[in-house]
mmCIF file of C-alpha atoms in Angstrom:
data_model
loop_
_atom_site.group_PDB
_atom_site.id
_atom_site.type_symbol
_atom_site.label_atom_id
_atom_site.label_comp_id
_atom_site.label_asym_id
_atom_site.label_seq_id
_atom_site.Cartn_x
_atom_site.Cartn_y
_atom_site.Cartn_z
ATOM 1 C CA MET E 1 235.983 229.312 75.007
ATOM 2 C CA ALA E 2 235.048 232.955 75.471
ATOM 3 C CA LEU E 3 231.608 234.391 76.113
ATOM 4 C CA GLU E 4 231.165 236.948 73.333
ATOM 5 C CA ARG E 5 228.832 239.283 75.240
ATOM 6 C CA PHE E 6 230.341 238.897 78.713
ATOM 7 C CA LYS E 7 231.722 242.137 80.169
ATOM 8 C CA PHE E 8 234.252 242.293 82.950
ATOM 9 C CA SER E 9 233.669 244.441 86.014
ATOM 10 C CA PRO E 10 235.737 247.644 86.035
ATOM 11 C CA LEU E 11 238.381 247.568 88.727
ATOM 12 C CA PRO E 12 238.624 250.453 91.178
ATOM 13 C CA ASN E 13 241.547 252.830 90.737
ATOM 14 C CA PRO E 14 244.295 252.267 93.292
ATOM 15 C CA PRO E 15 244.962 254.957 95.890
ATOM 16 C CA GLU E 16 248.364 256.595 96.266
ATOM 17 C CA THR E 17 249.029 254.680 99.479
ATOM 18 C CA TYR E 18 247.931 251.230 100.628
ATOM 19 C CA GLU E 19 244.398 251.191 102.031
ATOM 20 C CA PRO E 20 242.725 248.042 103.352
ATOM 21 C CA GLN E 21 239.299 249.216 102.132
ATOM 22 C CA TYR E 22 240.584 249.537 98.558
ATOM 23 C CA PHE E 23 242.157 246.101 98.714
ATOM 24 C CA ARG E 24 238.853 244.577 99.957
ATOM 25 C CA GLN E 25 236.989 246.327 97.109
ATOM 26 C CA PHE E 26 239.501 245.028 94.614
ATOM 27 C CA LEU E 27 239.212 241.437 95.854
ATOM 28 C CA ARG E 28 235.403 241.623 95.960
ATOM 29 C CA THR E 29 235.318 242.832 92.343
ATOM 30 C CA LEU E 30 237.518 239.905 91.289
ATOM 31 C CA GLU E 31 235.318 237.471 93.242
ATOM 32 C CA ILE E 32 232.203 238.727 91.459
ATOM 33 C CA TYR E 33 233.941 238.500 88.090
ATOM 34 C CA PHE E 34 235.105 234.908 88.594
ATOM 35 C CA SER E 35 231.799 233.793 90.127
ATOM 36 C CA GLN E 36 230.064 235.016 86.956
ATOM 37 C CA LEU E 37 232.477 233.005 84.837
ATOM 38 C CA ASP E 38 231.941 229.897 86.997
ATOM 39 C CA SER E 39 228.155 230.267 87.153
ATOM 40 C CA LEU E 40 226.019 227.379 85.866
ATOM 41 C CA THR E 41 222.928 229.550 85.568
ATOM 42 C CA PRO E 42 221.748 230.646 82.108
ATOM 43 C CA ASN E 43 223.187 233.862 80.781
ATOM 44 C CA GLN E 44 222.108 236.263 78.070
ATOM 45 C CA ALA E 45 224.722 235.315 75.451
ATOM 46 C CA LYS E 46 223.333 235.005 71.931
ATOM 47 C CA SER E 47 225.950 232.490 70.848
ATOM 48 C CA TYR E 48 228.947 230.469 71.959
ATOM 49 C CA ARG E 49 232.021 229.517 70.045
ATOM 50 C CA ALA E 50 234.014 226.457 71.087
ATOM 51 C CA ASP E 51 237.521 225.540 70.070
ATOM 52 C CA GLU E 52 237.034 221.870 70.985
ATOM 53 C CA PHE E 53 234.109 219.457 71.205
ATOM 54 C CA PHE E 54 234.575 216.631 73.690
ATOM 55 C CA GLY E 55 232.870 213.338 72.864
ATOM 56 C CA GLY E 56 232.996 213.709 69.093
ATOM 57 C CA THR E 57 233.721 216.159 66.311
ATOM 58 C CA PHE E 58 231.851 219.022 64.714
ATOM 59 C CA ASN E 59 232.824 220.192 61.263
ATOM 60 C CA GLY E 60 230.506 222.772 59.764
ATOM 61 C CA GLY E 61 227.068 221.152 59.646
ATOM 62 C CA THR E 62 228.195 217.617 60.521
ATOM 63 C CA LEU E 63 228.188 216.333 64.096
ATOM 64 C CA ALA E 64 229.980 213.053 64.787
ATOM 65 C CA ILE E 65 229.504 211.636 68.277
ATOM 66 C CA SER E 66 231.784 208.984 69.705
ATOM 67 C CA GLY E 67 229.558 207.026 72.070
ATOM 68 C CA ASN E 68 225.776 207.279 72.402
ATOM 69 C CA ALA E 69 223.458 210.122 71.421
ATOM 70 C CA GLY E 70 220.173 210.745 73.171
ATOM 71 C CA VAL E 71 217.079 212.704 72.193
ATOM 72 C CA GLY E 72 215.195 213.493 75.374
ATOM 73 C CA THR E 73 217.214 210.881 77.266
ATOM 74 C CA SER E 74 220.677 210.221 78.599
ATOM 75 C CA THR E 75 220.010 206.632 79.714
ATOM 76 C CA GLN E 76 217.819 204.815 77.145
ATOM 77 C CA PHE E 77 220.435 202.980 75.096
ATOM 78 C CA GLY E 78 219.584 199.333 75.849
ATOM 79 C CA THR E 79 223.205 198.699 76.932
ATOM 80 C CA GLY E 80 224.319 199.536 73.377
ATOM 81 C CA THR E 81 227.322 201.611 72.378
ATOM 82 C CA GLY E 82 227.310 203.922 69.376
ATOM 83 C CA VAL E 83 223.503 204.031 69.319
ATOM 84 C CA LEU E 84 220.821 206.703 69.166
ATOM 85 C CA GLY E 85 218.326 206.612 72.025
ATOM 86 C CA MET E 86 215.012 208.459 71.889
ATOM 87 C CA ALA E 87 212.529 208.975 74.695
ATOM 88 C CA ASN E 88 208.774 208.957 74.120
ATOM 89 C CA ALA E 89 207.578 212.290 72.762
ATOM 90 C CA THR E 90 206.182 214.417 75.561
ATOM 91 C CA THR E 91 203.861 216.018 73.004
ATOM 92 C CA VAL E 92 203.006 214.083 69.837
ATOM 93 C CA PRO E 93 203.029 216.303 66.712
ATOM 94 C CA THR E 94 199.506 217.241 65.604
ATOM 95 C CA THR E 95 200.287 219.606 62.731
ATOM 96 C CA ASN E 96 202.057 218.852 59.484
ATOM 97 C CA PRO E 97 205.674 219.923 59.068
ATOM 98 C CA THR E 98 206.361 221.961 55.941
ATOM 99 C CA GLY E 99 208.812 220.517 53.443
ATOM 100 C CA GLY E 100 209.975 217.607 55.591
ATOM 101 C CA GLY E 101 208.919 215.248 58.330
ATOM 102 C CA VAL E 102 209.066 214.538 62.044
ATOM 103 C CA LEU E 103 210.510 211.379 63.569
ATOM 104 C CA TYR E 104 209.318 210.580 67.103
ATOM 105 C CA ILE E 105 208.591 207.835 69.618
ATOM 106 C CA GLN E 106 205.045 207.187 70.927
ATOM 107 C CA ALA E 107 204.518 204.470 73.550
ATOM 108 C CA GLY E 108 207.801 202.919 72.472
ATOM 109 C CA ALA E 109 206.911 202.788 68.746
ATOM 110 C CA LEU E 110 209.017 204.668 66.189
ATOM 111 C CA LYS E 111 206.764 206.907 64.085
ATOM 112 C CA TYR E 112 207.114 209.382 61.245
ATOM 113 C CA ARG E 113 204.749 212.226 60.341
ATOM 114 C CA GLY E 114 205.246 213.631 56.865
ATOM 115 C CA SER E 115 204.261 216.969 55.389
ATOM 116 C CA SER E 116 200.992 215.510 54.025
ATOM 117 C CA GLY E 117 199.944 214.489 57.560
ATOM 118 C CA THR E 118 200.372 210.757 57.126
ATOM 119 C CA VAL E 119 201.653 209.067 60.295
ATOM 120 C CA THR E 120 203.625 205.894 59.597
ATOM 121 C CA THR E 121 204.676 203.442 62.291
ATOM 122 C CA ILE E 122 208.191 202.441 61.277
ATOM 123 C CA ALA E 123 208.773 200.012 64.135
ATOM 124 C CA PRO E 124 206.266 198.801 66.758
ATOM 125 C CA ALA E 125 207.106 198.952 70.444
#
């Protein structure tokens, strides 16, 4: 996977003869470059392109996950496998979605809010 907007650091031009200072500069530039590649902090890339997706498949607009999928959680699966786990909504929707609906969990109950504003409890807690 390549970062599309990542730029490498220009390397210093080598001197005619060996110089320790140049060699230190060269190594420091490489260290900075690789530390940027290894960094876990957010970067300013607008998009990422992956050649492989581990844990499932992605084909166009379809995502297939082998294992569990979590929305707001990585642990709430009730010991199931191949299940969707959802955490309680941290903010319950208060406005109506346009041309669709919102599925969410409130106090453990599965709820749906449609574009007309009707909130339906699909399954109690």
